[in-house]
PDB file of C-alpha atoms in Angstrom:
ATOM      1  CA  MET A   1     -32.575-115.298-284.957  1.00 64.00           C
ATOM      2  CA  GLY A   2     -35.751-117.321-284.622  1.00 73.00           C
ATOM      3  CA  PHE A   3     -39.345-116.144-284.914  1.00 68.00           C
ATOM      4  CA  MET A   4     -39.848-115.910-281.119  1.00 70.00           C
ATOM      5  CA  ASP A   5     -36.618-113.946-280.752  1.00 74.00           C
ATOM      6  CA  LYS A   6     -37.848-111.477-283.362  1.00 72.00           C
ATOM      7  CA  VAL A   7     -41.202-111.086-281.523  1.00 67.00           C
ATOM      8  CA  LYS A   8     -39.429-110.553-278.191  1.00 69.00           C
ATOM      9  CA  ASP A   9     -37.116-108.026-279.798  1.00 71.00           C
ATOM     10  CA  PHE A  10     -40.098-106.229-281.347  1.00 67.00           C
ATOM     11  CA  VAL A  11     -42.182-106.160-278.146  1.00 66.00           C
ATOM     12  CA  ALA A  12     -39.378-105.365-275.709  1.00 64.00           C
ATOM     13  CA  PRO A  13     -36.278-104.371-277.614  1.00 60.00           C
ATOM     14  CA  ILE A  14     -33.026-104.584-275.737  1.00 62.00           C
ATOM     15  CA  GLU A  15     -30.694-101.819-276.740  1.00 59.00           C
ATOM     16  CA  ASP A  16     -27.026-101.800-276.094  1.00 54.00           C
ATOM     17  CA  GLU A  17     -26.082 -98.736-274.121  1.00 53.00           C
ATOM     18  CA  ASP A  18     -23.089 -97.963-276.292  1.00 52.00           C
ATOM     19  CA  GLU A  19     -24.755 -98.611-279.641  1.00 53.00           C
ATOM     20  CA  GLY A  20     -25.351 -95.457-281.638  1.00 54.00           C
ATOM     21  CA  TYR A  21     -24.855 -93.178-278.638  1.00 52.00           C
ATOM     22  CA  GLU A  22     -22.436 -90.333-278.773  1.00 55.00           C
ATOM     23  CA  ALA A  23     -22.342 -87.712-276.085  1.00 52.00           C
ATOM     24  CA  THR A  24     -22.273 -84.347-277.835  1.00 56.00           C
ATOM     25  CA  GLU A  25     -22.875 -82.261-274.742  1.00 56.00           C
ATOM     26  CA  LYS A  26     -21.629 -82.746-271.272  1.00 59.00           C
ATOM     27  CA  VAL A  27     -24.488 -82.901-268.796  1.00 58.00           C
ATOM     28  CA  GLN A  28     -24.122 -80.368-266.018  1.00 61.00           C
ATOM     29  CA  PRO A  29     -25.390 -81.296-262.554  1.00 61.00           C
ATOM     30  CA  VAL A  30     -28.295 -79.197-261.340  1.00 59.00           C
ATOM     31  CA  VAL A  31     -27.244 -76.911-258.523  1.00 58.00           C
ATOM     32  CA  GLU A  32     -30.055 -75.585-256.374  1.00 60.00           C
ATOM     33  CA  GLU A  33     -29.671 -72.009-255.305  1.00 59.00           C
ATOM     34  CA  PRO A  34     -30.197 -71.282-251.633  1.00 59.00           C
ATOM     35  CA  VAL A  35     -33.695 -70.083-250.830  1.00 56.00           C
ATOM     36  CA  GLU A  36     -33.943 -66.636-249.340  1.00 58.00           C
ATOM     37  CA  THR A  37     -34.736 -67.015-245.666  1.00 59.00           C
ATOM     38  CA  GLN A  38     -37.956 -65.507-244.417  1.00 56.00           C
ATOM     39  CA  SER A  39     -38.595 -63.821-241.147  1.00 55.00           C
ATOM     40  CA  ARG A  40     -40.691 -65.620-238.581  1.00 53.00           C
ATOM     41  CA  TYR A  41     -43.703 -63.512-239.515  1.00 51.00           C
ATOM     42  CA  GLU A  42     -43.376 -64.149-243.250  1.00 53.00           C
ATOM     43  CA  ARG A  43     -43.285 -67.921-242.935  1.00 56.00           C
ATOM     44  CA  PRO A  44     -46.707 -69.519-243.381  1.00 55.00           C
ATOM     45  CA  LYS A  45     -48.055 -71.110-240.245  1.00 55.00           C
ATOM     46  CA  SER A  46     -48.744 -74.804-240.347  1.00 52.00           C
ATOM     47  CA  ARG A  47     -51.853 -75.207-242.426  1.00 51.00           C
ATOM     48  CA  THR A  48     -55.092 -76.326-240.897  1.00 48.00           C
ATOM     49  CA  ASN A  49     -56.009 -79.560-242.593  1.00 46.00           C
ATOM     50  CA  ALA A  50     -59.597 -79.646-243.867  1.00 45.00           C
ATOM     51  CA  SER A  51     -60.074 -83.081-242.311  1.00 45.00           C
ATOM     52  CA  THR A  52     -59.304 -81.695-238.843  1.00 65.00           C
ATOM     53  CA  LEU A  53     -62.211 -79.250-239.018  1.00 66.00           C
ATOM     54  CA  SER A  54     -65.412 -80.499-237.524  1.00 67.00           C
ATOM     55  CA  ALA A  55     -68.338 -80.801-239.922  1.00 72.00           C
ATOM     56  CA  ASN A  56     -70.387 -78.413-237.765  1.00 70.00           C
ATOM     57  CA  THR A  57     -67.703 -75.681-237.792  1.00 76.00           C
ATOM     58  CA  LYS A  58     -69.347 -72.550-239.176  1.00 83.00           C
ATOM     59  CA  MET A  59     -66.593 -70.001-238.582  1.00 86.00           C
ATOM     60  CA  VAL A  60     -62.825 -70.182-238.918  1.00 88.00           C
ATOM     61  CA  LEU A  61     -60.323 -67.647-237.566  1.00 91.00           C
ATOM     62  CA  PHE A  62     -57.156 -66.809-239.520  1.00 91.00           C
ATOM     63  CA  GLU A  63     -54.100 -64.721-238.769  1.00 92.00           C
ATOM     64  CA  PRO A  64     -52.103 -64.996-242.006  1.00 89.00           C
ATOM     65  CA  ARG A  65     -48.380 -64.276-242.014  1.00 89.00           C
ATOM     66  CA  SER A  66     -48.003 -64.271-245.810  1.00 86.00           C
ATOM     67  CA  PHE A  67     -50.178 -63.691-248.847  1.00 85.00           C
ATOM     68  CA  THR A  68     -49.975 -67.381-249.758  1.00 86.00           C
ATOM     69  CA  GLU A  69     -52.276 -68.232-246.842  1.00 88.00           C
ATOM     70  CA  ALA A  70     -55.109 -66.281-248.508  1.00 90.00           C
ATOM     71  CA  GLU A  71     -55.783 -69.327-250.684  1.00 91.00           C
ATOM     72  CA  GLU A  72     -56.693 -71.390-247.631  1.00 91.00           C
ATOM     73  CA  VAL A  73     -59.041 -68.632-246.450  1.00 91.00           C
ATOM     74  CA  GLY A  74     -60.730 -68.738-249.855  1.00 91.00           C
ATOM     75  CA  GLN A  75     -61.023 -72.521-249.610  1.00 92.00           C
ATOM     76  CA  ARG A  76     -62.854 -72.251-246.271  1.00 92.00           C
ATOM     77  CA  LEU A  77     -65.261 -69.741-247.824  1.00 91.00           C
ATOM     78  CA  LYS A  78     -65.921 -72.147-250.690  1.00 92.00           C
ATOM     79  CA  GLU A  79     -66.713 -74.823-248.091  1.00 90.00           C
ATOM     80  CA  GLY A  80     -69.497 -72.574-246.754  1.00 90.00           C
ATOM     81  CA  ARG A  81     -67.747 -71.323-243.619  1.00 91.00           C
ATOM     82  CA  ALA A  82     -67.501 -67.740-242.411  1.00 92.00           C
ATOM     83  CA  VAL A  83     -63.968 -66.485-241.899  1.00 93.00           C
ATOM     84  CA  VAL A  84     -62.535 -63.816-239.612  1.00 94.00           C
ATOM     85  CA  VAL A  85     -59.141 -62.642-240.852  1.00 94.00           C
ATOM     86  CA  ASN A  86     -56.774 -60.683-238.627  1.00 94.00           C
ATOM     87  CA  LEU A  87     -54.304 -58.887-240.913  1.00 93.00           C
ATOM     88  CA  HIS A  88     -52.102 -57.400-238.166  1.00 92.00           C
ATOM     89  CA  LYS A  89     -49.086 -59.580-238.965  1.00 90.00           C
ATOM     90  CA  LEU A  90     -49.051 -58.799-242.681  1.00 90.00           C
ATOM     91  CA  ASP A  91     -47.134 -56.009-244.353  1.00 89.00           C
ATOM     92  CA  ARG A  92     -49.509 -53.276-245.575  1.00 90.00           C
ATOM     93  CA  ASP A  93     -49.086 -54.217-249.267  1.00 91.00           C
ATOM     94  CA  TYR A  94     -49.699 -57.914-248.596  1.00 91.00           C
ATOM     95  CA  ALA A  95     -52.685 -57.089-246.411  1.00 91.00           C
ATOM     96  CA  GLN A  96     -54.180 -55.085-249.296  1.00 93.00           C
ATOM     97  CA  ARG A  97     -53.514 -57.938-251.748  1.00 93.00           C
ATOM     98  CA  THR A  98     -55.187 -60.349-249.338  1.00 92.00           C
ATOM     99  CA  ILE A  99     -58.244 -58.101-249.029  1.00 93.00           C
ATOM    100  CA  ASP A 100     -58.427 -57.753-252.810  1.00 94.00           C
ATOM    101  CA  PHE A 101     -58.201 -61.519-253.277  1.00 94.00           C
ATOM    102  CA  LEU A 102     -60.831 -62.249-250.635  1.00 93.00           C
ATOM    103  CA  THR A 103     -63.124 -59.577-252.069  1.00 94.00           C
ATOM    104  CA  GLY A 104     -63.022 -61.461-255.372  1.00 94.00           C
ATOM    105  CA  VAL A 105     -63.708 -64.804-253.692  1.00 93.00           C
ATOM    106  CA  VAL A 106     -66.612 -63.343-251.715  1.00 93.00           C
ATOM    107  CA  PHE A 107     -68.023 -61.698-254.842  1.00 94.00           C
ATOM    108  CA  ALA A 108     -67.874 -65.002-256.740  1.00 93.00           C
ATOM    109  CA  LEU A 109     -69.742 -66.727-253.889  1.00 92.00           C
ATOM    110  CA  ASP A 110     -72.367 -63.920-253.579  1.00 93.00           C
ATOM    111  CA  GLY A 111     -71.170 -63.456-250.016  1.00 93.00           C
ATOM    112  CA  LYS A 112     -70.284 -60.433-247.914  1.00 92.00           C
ATOM    113  CA  ILE A 113     -67.104 -58.890-246.607  1.00 91.00           C
ATOM    114  CA  GLN A 114     -66.982 -56.284-243.879  1.00 91.00           C
ATOM    115  CA  LYS A 115     -64.454 -54.623-241.649  1.00 91.00           C
ATOM    116  CA  ILE A 116     -65.028 -55.531-238.012  1.00 90.00           C
ATOM    117  CA  GLY A 117     -61.959 -53.888-236.504  1.00 88.00           C
ATOM    118  CA  GLN A 118     -58.626 -52.291-237.268  1.00 89.00           C
ATOM    119  CA  ASN A 119     -57.055 -54.720-239.778  1.00 91.00           C
ATOM    120  CA  VAL A 120     -59.715 -57.353-239.055  1.00 93.00           C
ATOM    121  CA  ILE A 121     -62.296 -58.430-241.649  1.00 92.00           C
ATOM    122  CA  LEU A 122     -65.213 -60.841-241.700  1.00 92.00           C
ATOM    123  CA  CYS A 123     -65.916 -62.776-244.891  1.00 93.00           C
ATOM    124  CA  SER A 124     -69.074 -64.819-245.154  1.00 91.00           C
ATOM    125  CA  PRO A 125     -70.560 -66.884-247.966  1.00 90.00           C
ATOM    126  CA  ALA A 126     -74.161 -66.296-249.081  1.00 86.00           C
ATOM    127  CA  GLN A 127     -75.615 -69.148-246.998  1.00 83.00           C
ATOM    128  CA  ILE A 128     -74.377 -67.668-243.691  1.00 79.00           C
ATOM    129  CA  GLY A 129     -76.251 -64.600-242.577  1.00 79.00           C
ATOM    130  CA  VAL A 130     -74.540 -61.914-240.538  1.00 75.00           C
ATOM    131  CA  GLN A 131     -76.664 -59.572-238.485  1.00 71.00           C
ATOM    132  CA  GLY A 132     -75.596 -56.396-236.752  1.00 74.00           C
ATOM    133  CA  GLN A 133     -73.170 -53.578-237.317  1.00 75.00           C
ATOM    134  CA  ILE A 134     -69.883 -52.743-235.602  1.00 74.00           C
ATOM    135  CA  ASN A 135     -69.053 -49.111-234.989  1.00 74.00           C
ATOM    136  CA  LEU A 136     -65.401 -48.504-235.737  1.00 71.00           C
ATOM    137  CA  GLY A 137     -65.143 -45.342-233.689  1.00 71.00           C
ATOM    138  CA  ASN A 138     -66.362 -42.526-235.896  1.00 63.00           C
ATOM    139  CA  PRO A 139     -65.658 -39.351-233.878  1.00 57.00           C
ATOM    140  CA  ASP A 140     -69.098 -37.952-234.776  1.00 60.00           C
ATOM    141  CA  ASP A 141     -70.787 -40.842-232.959  1.00 57.00           C
ATOM    142  CA  PHE A 142     -69.479 -39.939-229.496  1.00 56.00           C
ATOM    143  CA  ASP A 143     -71.641 -37.870-227.195  1.00 56.00           C
ATOM    144  CA  GLU A 144     -69.894 -34.923-225.598  1.00 52.00           C
ATOM    145  CA  GLU A 145     -70.573 -34.448-221.926  1.00 47.00           C
TER     146      GLU A 145
END
């Protein structure tokens, strides 16, 4: 073996596949288990791509079908947009988890979160002011005639 052959062998060694190789364990093929199917309401809707939102969009409306969509709501808040979230299509436990998550996001952004209807909330970052109050139907507020 010449000097150049030794350099080539050192830089890019060529190993024989059979040399020094003994199979001690038989490799098992990976079998993927079937994924549990979700109902139509549990499947996440197609995500709104950030590039499709206009730069002057100040408010985004969401109707999440699973808790995983709460991350996208949080992303819109981080971008400085107000978000209205309709929780009607979420199971009660997932709706509560979503509210808890968004409360944390809003707190971190020094924003505000308020209920604007039955299972509907408004989340706004600090730079977007919200004025006014929505009465949610307190029985004491109705005048009797």
